[in-house]
mmCIF file of C-alpha atoms and ligand atoms in Angstrom:
data_model
loop_
_atom_site.group_PDB
_atom_site.id
_atom_site.type_symbol
_atom_site.label_atom_id
_atom_site.label_comp_id
_atom_site.label_asym_id
_atom_site.label_seq_id
_atom_site.Cartn_x
_atom_site.Cartn_y
_atom_site.Cartn_z
ATOM 1 C CA MET A 1037 22.736 58.611 -3.540
ATOM 2 C CA MET A 1038 19.669 56.541 -2.754
ATOM 3 C CA HIS A 1039 18.305 55.192 0.558
ATOM 4 C CA LEU A 1040 15.795 52.360 0.878
ATOM 5 C CA ILE A 1041 13.450 53.445 3.668
ATOM 6 C CA ASN A 1042 10.258 52.398 1.856
ATOM 7 C CA PHE A 1043 9.232 52.292 -1.817
ATOM 8 C CA LYS A 1044 8.135 55.933 -2.050
ATOM 9 C CA GLY A 1045 10.985 57.116 -4.228
ATOM 10 C CA LEU A 1046 10.872 54.112 -6.548
ATOM 11 C CA SER A 1047 8.804 53.474 -9.656
ATOM 12 C CA GLY A 1048 7.348 50.064 -10.441
ATOM 13 C CA GLN A 1049 10.044 49.624 -13.067
ATOM 14 C CA GLN A 1050 12.827 50.371 -10.566
ATOM 15 C CA ILE A 1051 11.336 47.866 -8.107
ATOM 16 C CA MET A 1052 11.182 45.283 -10.909
ATOM 17 C CA GLU A 1053 14.851 45.925 -11.734
ATOM 18 C CA ILE A 1054 15.769 44.978 -8.152
ATOM 19 C CA VAL A 1055 13.528 41.889 -8.299
ATOM 20 C CA ASP A 1056 15.060 40.771 -11.602
ATOM 21 C CA MET A 1057 18.541 41.411 -10.243
ATOM 22 C CA GLY A 1058 17.673 39.164 -7.275
ATOM 23 C CA ILE A 1059 16.610 36.360 -9.607
ATOM 24 C CA ASP A 1060 19.743 36.787 -11.747
ATOM 25 C CA VAL A 1061 22.083 36.782 -8.759
ATOM 26 C CA LYS A 1062 20.345 33.654 -7.450
ATOM 27 C CA HIS A 1063 21.053 31.764 -10.675
ATOM 28 C CA ASN A 1064 24.459 33.290 -11.488
ATOM 29 C CA PRO A 1065 26.282 33.811 -8.178
ATOM 30 C CA GLU A 1066 29.726 33.670 -9.820
ATOM 31 C CA LYS A 1067 28.933 36.703 -11.962
ATOM 32 C CA TYR A 1068 28.607 38.867 -8.833
ATOM 33 C CA ARG A 1069 31.238 37.242 -6.605
ATOM 34 C CA ASP A 1070 33.530 40.283 -6.329
ATOM 35 C CA SER A 1071 31.009 43.024 -7.032
ATOM 36 C CA LEU A 1072 31.343 44.597 -3.578
ATOM 37 C CA ARG A 1073 34.999 43.859 -2.922
ATOM 38 C CA GLY A 1074 36.395 46.211 -0.277
ATOM 39 C CA LYS A 1075 32.931 47.531 0.715
ATOM 40 C CA SER A 1076 31.660 47.468 4.293
ATOM 41 C CA LEU A 1077 28.096 47.332 5.557
ATOM 42 C CA ALA A 1078 27.225 48.361 9.139
ATOM 43 C CA MET A 1079 24.133 46.508 10.381
ATOM 44 C CA ILE A 1080 22.613 48.033 13.501
ATOM 45 C CA PHE A 1081 19.713 46.358 15.313
ATOM 46 C CA GLN A 1082 17.469 47.748 18.070
ATOM 47 C CA LYS A 1083 15.220 44.697 17.706
ATOM 48 C CA THR A 1084 15.728 40.955 17.309
ATOM 49 C CA SER A 1085 16.279 39.390 13.889
ATOM 50 C CA THR A 1086 17.197 36.088 12.290
ATOM 51 C CA ARG A 1087 16.630 36.504 8.545
ATOM 52 C CA THR A 1088 17.464 40.168 8.046
ATOM 53 C CA ARG A 1089 20.746 39.897 9.883
ATOM 54 C CA VAL A 1090 21.821 36.586 8.352
ATOM 55 C CA SER A 1091 20.793 37.369 4.785
ATOM 56 C CA PHE A 1092 22.582 40.738 4.652
ATOM 57 C CA GLU A 1093 25.706 39.420 6.352
ATOM 58 C CA VAL A 1094 25.928 36.414 4.004
ATOM 59 C CA ALA A 1095 25.118 38.643 1.031
ATOM 60 C CA MET A 1096 28.058 40.931 1.805
ATOM 61 C CA THR A 1097 30.393 37.937 2.228
ATOM 62 C CA GLN A 1098 29.287 36.314 -1.030
ATOM 63 C CA LEU A 1099 29.587 39.614 -2.921
ATOM 64 C CA GLY A 1100 33.173 40.052 -1.741
ATOM 65 C CA GLY A 1101 32.463 42.690 0.916
ATOM 66 C CA HIS A 1102 32.250 42.707 4.695
ATOM 67 C CA ALA A 1103 29.435 43.224 7.232
ATOM 68 C CA ILE A 1104 29.723 44.514 10.799
ATOM 69 C CA TYR A 1105 26.914 43.577 13.213
ATOM 70 C CA LEU A 1106 26.139 46.224 15.835
ATOM 71 C CA ASP A 1107 23.756 45.475 18.688
ATOM 72 C CA TRP A 1108 22.245 48.891 19.444
ATOM 73 C CA ARG A 1109 22.586 48.322 23.202
ATOM 74 C CA ALA A 1110 26.335 47.789 22.907
ATOM 75 C CA THR A 1111 26.952 51.019 20.994
ATOM 76 C CA ASN A 1112 27.064 54.694 21.889
ATOM 77 C CA PHE A 1113 23.834 55.217 19.950
ATOM 78 C CA THR A 1114 22.300 54.527 23.393
ATOM 79 C CA LEU A 1115 24.078 57.569 24.887
ATOM 80 C CA ALA A 1116 24.377 60.064 22.082
ATOM 81 C CA ASP A 1117 22.444 61.739 19.320
ATOM 82 C CA ILE A 1118 21.477 59.423 16.437
ATOM 83 C CA TYR A 1119 22.423 62.192 14.019
ATOM 84 C CA ASP A 1120 25.995 62.526 15.333
ATOM 85 C CA GLU A 1121 26.622 58.798 15.616
ATOM 86 C CA THR A 1122 25.352 58.230 12.072
ATOM 87 C CA LYS A 1123 27.546 61.070 10.755
ATOM 88 C CA TYR A 1124 30.543 59.184 12.103
ATOM 89 C CA LEU A 1125 29.357 55.746 10.961
ATOM 90 C CA SER A 1126 28.797 56.867 7.398
ATOM 91 C CA ARG A 1127 32.407 58.090 7.186
ATOM 92 C CA ASN A 1128 33.775 54.594 7.926
ATOM 93 C CA VAL A 1129 31.381 52.282 6.032
ATOM 94 C CA ASP A 1130 29.819 52.217 2.574
ATOM 95 C CA CYS A 1131 26.255 51.394 3.592
ATOM 96 C CA ILE A 1132 24.097 51.184 6.745
ATOM 97 C CA LEU A 1133 21.318 48.668 7.406
ATOM 98 C CA ALA A 1134 19.214 49.661 10.423
ATOM 99 C CA ARG A 1135 16.376 47.874 12.182
ATOM 100 C CA LEU A 1136 14.973 50.545 14.470
ATOM 101 C CA LEU A 1137 11.873 50.856 16.625
ATOM 102 C CA ARG A 1138 10.837 54.180 15.095
ATOM 103 C CA ASN A 1139 10.759 55.300 11.501
ATOM 104 C CA SER A 1140 11.367 58.863 12.704
ATOM 105 C CA ASP A 1141 14.799 57.774 13.975
ATOM 106 C CA LEU A 1142 15.533 56.100 10.662
ATOM 107 C CA GLN A 1143 14.666 59.345 8.893
ATOM 108 C CA VAL A 1144 17.223 61.133 11.098
ATOM 109 C CA MET A 1145 19.796 58.510 10.128
ATOM 110 C CA ALA A 1146 19.048 58.974 6.442
ATOM 111 C CA ARG A 1147 19.477 62.750 6.782
ATOM 112 C CA ALA A 1148 22.784 62.395 8.622
ATOM 113 C CA SER A 1149 24.307 59.669 6.469
ATOM 114 C CA ARG A 1150 26.501 60.246 3.452
ATOM 115 C CA VAL A 1151 26.104 56.596 2.429
ATOM 116 C CA PRO A 1152 22.913 54.668 1.601
ATOM 117 C CA VAL A 1153 20.676 53.683 4.534
ATOM 118 C CA ILE A 1154 18.539 50.542 4.244
ATOM 119 C CA ASN A 1155 15.471 50.055 6.414
ATOM 120 C CA GLY A 1156 15.788 46.621 8.007
ATOM 121 C CA CYS A 1157 12.197 46.916 9.338
ATOM 122 C CA ASP A 1158 10.665 49.617 11.490
ATOM 123 C CA GLU A 1159 7.101 50.062 12.748
ATOM 124 C CA LYS A 1160 5.900 51.351 9.346
ATOM 125 C CA TYR A 1161 7.753 49.503 6.564
ATOM 126 C CA HIS A 1162 9.697 46.338 5.751
ATOM 127 C CA PRO A 1163 10.939 46.864 2.181
ATOM 128 C CA THR A 1164 13.761 44.281 2.137
ATOM 129 C CA GLN A 1165 11.265 41.550 3.041
ATOM 130 C CA VAL A 1166 8.910 42.581 0.274
ATOM 131 C CA ILE A 1167 11.612 42.436 -2.406
ATOM 132 C CA ALA A 1168 12.082 38.771 -1.393
ATOM 133 C CA ASP A 1169 8.302 38.284 -1.594
ATOM 134 C CA LEU A 1170 8.175 39.717 -5.115
ATOM 135 C CA ILE A 1171 11.108 37.513 -6.188
ATOM 136 C CA THR A 1172 9.216 34.485 -4.829
ATOM 137 C CA MET A 1173 5.976 35.371 -6.616
ATOM 138 C CA LYS A 1174 7.746 36.122 -9.885
ATOM 139 C CA GLU A 1175 9.616 32.810 -9.745
ATOM 140 C CA ARG A 1176 6.322 30.992 -9.263
ATOM 141 C CA LYS A 1177 4.174 32.870 -11.788
ATOM 142 C CA GLY A 1178 6.744 34.062 -14.364
ATOM 143 C CA ALA A 1179 5.449 37.651 -14.202
ATOM 144 C CA LEU A 1180 3.950 39.900 -11.535
ATOM 145 C CA ARG A 1181 1.433 41.978 -13.476
ATOM 146 C CA GLY A 1182 -2.056 40.574 -12.882
ATOM 147 C CA VAL A 1183 -1.023 38.289 -9.996
ATOM 148 C CA LYS A 1184 -3.579 38.155 -7.144
ATOM 149 C CA LEU A 1185 -2.236 38.348 -3.597
ATOM 150 C CA VAL A 1186 -4.323 38.266 -0.414
ATOM 151 C CA TYR A 1187 -2.744 39.480 2.818
ATOM 152 C CA VAL A 1188 -4.533 38.197 5.939
ATOM 153 C CA GLY A 1189 -3.564 39.534 9.340
ATOM 154 C CA VAL A 1190 -3.057 42.748 11.252
ATOM 155 C CA HIS A 1191 -2.499 45.830 9.078
ATOM 156 C CA ASN A 1192 1.162 46.422 9.960
ATOM 157 C CA ASN A 1193 4.554 47.392 8.497
ATOM 158 C CA VAL A 1194 4.752 44.358 6.185
ATOM 159 C CA CYS A 1195 1.213 45.025 4.995
ATOM 160 C CA ASN A 1196 2.131 48.637 4.140
ATOM 161 C CA SER A 1197 5.197 47.614 2.145
ATOM 162 C CA LEU A 1198 3.250 44.893 0.323
ATOM 163 C CA ILE A 1199 0.493 47.349 -0.613
ATOM 164 C CA GLU A 1200 3.030 49.923 -1.764
ATOM 165 C CA ALA A 1201 5.173 47.561 -3.865
ATOM 166 C CA CYS A 1202 2.342 45.421 -5.255
ATOM 167 C CA THR A 1203 0.327 48.372 -6.530
ATOM 168 C CA LYS A 1204 3.449 49.768 -8.204
ATOM 169 C CA VAL A 1205 4.330 46.560 -10.056
ATOM 170 C CA GLY A 1206 0.781 45.650 -11.104
ATOM 171 C CA ILE A 1207 -0.178 43.000 -8.530
ATOM 172 C CA GLN A 1208 -3.809 43.016 -7.380
ATOM 173 C CA ILE A 1209 -3.601 43.014 -3.587
ATOM 174 C CA THR A 1210 -6.527 42.395 -1.237
ATOM 175 C CA THR A 1211 -6.014 42.930 2.472
ATOM 176 C CA VAL A 1212 -8.111 41.159 5.120
ATOM 177 C CA THR A 1213 -7.102 43.049 8.247
ATOM 178 C CA PRO A 1214 -9.614 43.160 11.119
ATOM 179 C CA ILE A 1215 -7.072 45.068 13.251
ATOM 180 C CA PHE A 1216 -5.099 48.142 12.213
ATOM 181 C CA ASN A 1217 -1.801 48.539 14.068
ATOM 182 C CA GLU A 1218 -1.887 52.313 14.551
ATOM 183 C CA PRO A 1219 1.901 52.892 14.758
ATOM 184 C CA SER A 1220 2.144 51.597 11.184
ATOM 185 C CA ARG A 1221 -0.382 54.093 9.820
ATOM 186 C CA ASP A 1222 0.649 55.888 6.613
ATOM 187 C CA ASP A 1223 -2.481 57.376 5.071
ATOM 188 C CA ASP A 1224 -0.584 58.876 2.117
ATOM 189 C CA LEU A 1225 0.714 55.438 1.139
ATOM 190 C CA LEU A 1226 -2.796 53.970 1.352
ATOM 191 C CA GLU A 1227 -4.331 56.843 -0.609
ATOM 192 C CA GLU A 1228 -1.777 56.436 -3.382
ATOM 193 C CA ALA A 1229 -2.414 52.690 -3.491
ATOM 194 C CA ARG A 1230 -6.185 53.248 -3.594
ATOM 195 C CA ARG A 1231 -5.810 55.510 -6.640
ATOM 196 C CA THR A 1232 -4.180 52.668 -8.632
ATOM 197 C CA GLY A 1233 -7.346 50.563 -8.294
ATOM 198 C CA LEU A 1234 -5.147 47.569 -7.460
ATOM 199 C CA TRP A 1235 -5.695 47.533 -3.671
ATOM 200 C CA ARG A 1236 -8.917 46.604 -1.960
ATOM 201 C CA THR A 1237 -9.713 45.644 1.604
ATOM 202 C CA THR A 1238 -12.447 43.321 2.898
ATOM 203 C CA LEU A 1239 -13.273 41.176 5.926
ATOM 204 C CA ASP A 1240 -14.669 38.341 3.809
ATOM 205 C CA LEU A 1241 -11.703 35.978 3.952
ATOM 206 C CA ARG A 1242 -13.338 33.051 2.119
ATOM 207 C CA GLU A 1243 -14.395 35.262 -0.783
ATOM 208 C CA ALA A 1244 -10.994 36.963 -0.933
ATOM 209 C CA VAL A 1245 -8.943 33.757 -1.158
ATOM 210 C CA LYS A 1246 -11.280 32.025 -3.647
ATOM 211 C CA ASP A 1247 -9.334 33.006 -6.768
ATOM 212 C CA ALA A 1248 -6.075 34.215 -5.159
ATOM 213 C CA ASP A 1249 -2.684 33.082 -6.466
ATOM 214 C CA PHE A 1250 -1.014 33.682 -3.103
ATOM 215 C CA VAL A 1251 -2.241 34.102 0.450
ATOM 216 C CA TYR A 1252 0.165 35.777 2.861
ATOM 217 C CA THR A 1253 0.086 36.113 6.627
ATOM 218 C CA ASP A 1254 2.270 37.614 9.346
ATOM 219 C CA THR A 1255 2.472 37.806 13.133
ATOM 220 C CA TRP A 1256 -0.469 39.427 14.931
ATOM 221 C CA VAL A 1257 1.847 41.079 17.464
ATOM 222 C CA ASP A 1258 4.967 43.114 16.658
ATOM 223 C CA MET A 1259 8.183 41.388 17.686
ATOM 224 C CA GLU A 1260 9.130 43.935 20.344
ATOM 225 C CA PHE A 1261 5.870 43.259 22.242
ATOM 226 C CA PHE A 1262 5.599 39.510 21.832
ATOM 227 C CA LEU A 1263 7.164 38.585 25.192
ATOM 228 C CA ASP A 1264 6.358 41.854 26.988
ATOM 229 C CA PRO A 1265 4.127 41.185 30.064
ATOM 230 C CA LYS A 1266 2.750 44.768 29.836
ATOM 231 C CA TYR A 1267 1.336 43.895 26.422
ATOM 232 C CA ALA A 1268 -0.407 40.672 27.602
ATOM 233 C CA GLU A 1269 -3.942 42.124 27.592
ATOM 234 C CA GLU A 1270 -3.614 43.559 24.083
ATOM 235 C CA ARG A 1271 -2.060 40.308 22.905
ATOM 236 C CA GLU A 1272 -5.091 38.371 24.225
ATOM 237 C CA ARG A 1273 -7.487 40.838 22.577
ATOM 238 C CA ARG A 1274 -5.735 40.417 19.246
ATOM 239 C CA MET A 1275 -5.784 36.607 19.499
ATOM 240 C CA ARG A 1276 -9.565 36.674 20.098
ATOM 241 C CA ILE A 1277 -10.253 38.944 17.122
ATOM 242 C CA MET A 1278 -7.752 37.328 14.759
ATOM 243 C CA MET A 1279 -8.278 33.597 15.399
ATOM 244 C CA PRO A 1280 -11.215 33.341 12.910
ATOM 245 C CA TYR A 1281 -8.770 34.670 10.276
ATOM 246 C CA GLN A 1282 -6.108 32.011 10.867
ATOM 247 C CA ILE A 1283 -4.626 30.460 7.723
ATOM 248 C CA ASN A 1284 -5.941 26.923 8.074
ATOM 249 C CA ARG A 1285 -7.500 24.197 5.946
ATOM 250 C CA GLU A 1286 -11.045 25.338 6.625
ATOM 251 C CA ASN A 1287 -10.440 28.977 5.730
ATOM 252 C CA LEU A 1288 -8.592 27.989 2.540
ATOM 253 C CA ALA A 1289 -11.232 25.458 1.425
ATOM 254 C CA GLY A 1290 -11.813 25.834 -2.314
ATOM 255 C CA SER A 1291 -8.683 27.972 -2.796
ATOM 256 C CA SER A 1292 -5.517 26.818 -4.557
ATOM 257 C CA ALA A 1293 -3.486 29.816 -3.377
ATOM 258 C CA LEU A 1294 0.143 29.253 -2.435
ATOM 259 C CA ILE A 1295 0.852 30.111 1.193
ATOM 260 C CA MET A 1296 3.386 32.756 2.200
ATOM 261 C CA HIS A 1297 4.633 34.012 5.579
ATOM 262 C CA ASP A 1298 7.565 36.343 6.174
ATOM 263 C CA MET A 1299 8.581 34.529 9.418
ATOM 264 C CA PRO A 1300 9.105 34.196 12.320
ATOM 265 C CA ILE A 1301 6.052 31.909 12.471
ATOM 266 C CA HIS A 1302 3.832 31.611 15.524
ATOM 267 C CA ARG A 1303 2.518 28.079 15.023
ATOM 268 C CA GLY A 1304 -1.158 27.688 15.820
ATOM 269 C CA TYR A 1305 -1.810 31.431 15.811
ATOM 270 C CA GLU A 1306 -1.731 33.215 12.420
ATOM 271 C CA ILE A 1307 -1.242 29.836 10.676
ATOM 272 C CA SER A 1308 -2.157 26.297 11.697
ATOM 273 C CA GLU A 1309 0.640 23.745 12.163
ATOM 274 C CA GLU A 1310 -0.475 21.638 9.210
ATOM 275 C CA MET A 1311 -0.545 24.512 6.695
ATOM 276 C CA ILE A 1312 3.107 25.408 7.351
ATOM 277 C CA GLU A 1313 4.188 22.079 5.826
ATOM 278 C CA ASP A 1314 1.285 21.795 3.363
ATOM 279 C CA PRO A 1315 2.349 21.239 -0.277
ATOM 280 C CA ARG A 1316 0.912 24.704 -1.025
ATOM 281 C CA SER A 1317 3.303 26.349 1.435
ATOM 282 C CA ILE A 1318 6.240 28.220 -0.117
ATOM 283 C CA ILE A 1319 7.269 29.808 3.177
ATOM 284 C CA TYR A 1320 10.799 28.403 3.347
ATOM 285 C CA GLU A 1321 11.436 29.149 -0.323
ATOM 286 C CA GLN A 1322 10.305 32.727 0.400
ATOM 287 C CA SER A 1323 12.637 32.981 3.397
ATOM 288 C CA GLU A 1324 15.576 31.638 1.337
ATOM 289 C CA ASN A 1325 14.938 34.465 -1.104
ATOM 290 C CA ARG A 1326 15.834 36.992 1.589
ATOM 291 C CA LEU A 1327 19.463 36.338 0.598
ATOM 292 C CA TYR A 1328 18.865 37.236 -3.065
ATOM 293 C CA SER A 1329 16.759 40.209 -2.047
ATOM 294 C CA ALA A 1330 19.627 41.438 0.154
ATOM 295 C CA LYS A 1331 22.163 40.963 -2.633
ATOM 296 C CA ALA A 1332 20.026 42.770 -5.196
ATOM 297 C CA ILE A 1333 19.421 45.727 -2.856
ATOM 298 C CA LEU A 1334 23.123 46.008 -2.018
ATOM 299 C CA LEU A 1335 24.088 45.803 -5.682
ATOM 300 C CA LYS A 1336 21.519 48.465 -6.562
ATOM 301 C CA LEU A 1337 22.731 50.839 -3.827
ATOM 302 C CA LEU A 1338 26.467 50.092 -3.879
ATOM 303 C CA GLY A 1339 27.290 48.495 -7.214
ATOM 304 C CA GLU A 1340 29.247 50.348 -9.862
HETATM 305 N N1 LIG B 484 11.057 38.421 8.205
HETATM 306 C C1 LIG B 484 12.054 38.964 8.918
HETATM 307 O O1 LIG B 484 12.349 40.167 8.831
HETATM 308 O O2 LIG B 484 12.728 38.082 9.707
HETATM 309 P P1 LIG B 484 13.642 38.517 10.922
HETATM 310 O O3 LIG B 484 12.775 39.325 11.868
HETATM 311 O O4 LIG B 484 14.117 37.236 11.557
HETATM 312 O O5 LIG B 484 14.776 39.354 10.419
#
């Protein structure tokens, strides 16, 4: 049995199999219509979500299965041990998708579960998003090996998963990250990526995007802190440091890179209003691909 907590247990070829499955299921939905008939997915969220929740729920419906949404605060996970609650859950469903605040709690879930556990985004990784990103880049370029991606923003969970997956499938990834979000730190992941020679980091945004195929940005503040008054000072500090790295016309001058963003977007912060709708933006196409990413992951973990 396999979990999807990050990409550590997967080879580049295995990641590519999921990506190719996502593209196939996108073009041939009928072929997979009953693939997960009778299967149930429990989706438990400690944090807000639009895309992760919707894409996995629709994916289960379209694959012939069923999804159960669980708001963490309305369950007995709030009162009891995560280990015990997961032991029960995994005896009544075929798969668990969990968006938790802490990766350490997700690791407990994975240990307790007798069915696959999918990481729906924690403070360290966001693997389901990155499968959608790889699908999007492959659709645009035809192949992933040799593609040049620049990630501009705070070094966070999405950045980790991009570095991990890109260096495994042969994408050259450059990160422009003036701030490192410490809770996301995974030095082993970065060391492994460094050894491939495919990851580099710089603060020279203009130079980095010059010959990039794709430029990718993300929120500067993690979702759980965005509206938190206690975080206001740190939020202001981040805005001051990050604003020169906004994805805007000036910073992309001379670059023909396509623009990506995993959403939700904070207009006028990590990306200017006009670049969201620019002809180079493939943001909504990328977000649509969350559905095919979800289907491919479920088929990989649950399919016959
Ligand atoms: N990108 C992403 O994970 O979106 P949600 O937070 O809306 O699920």
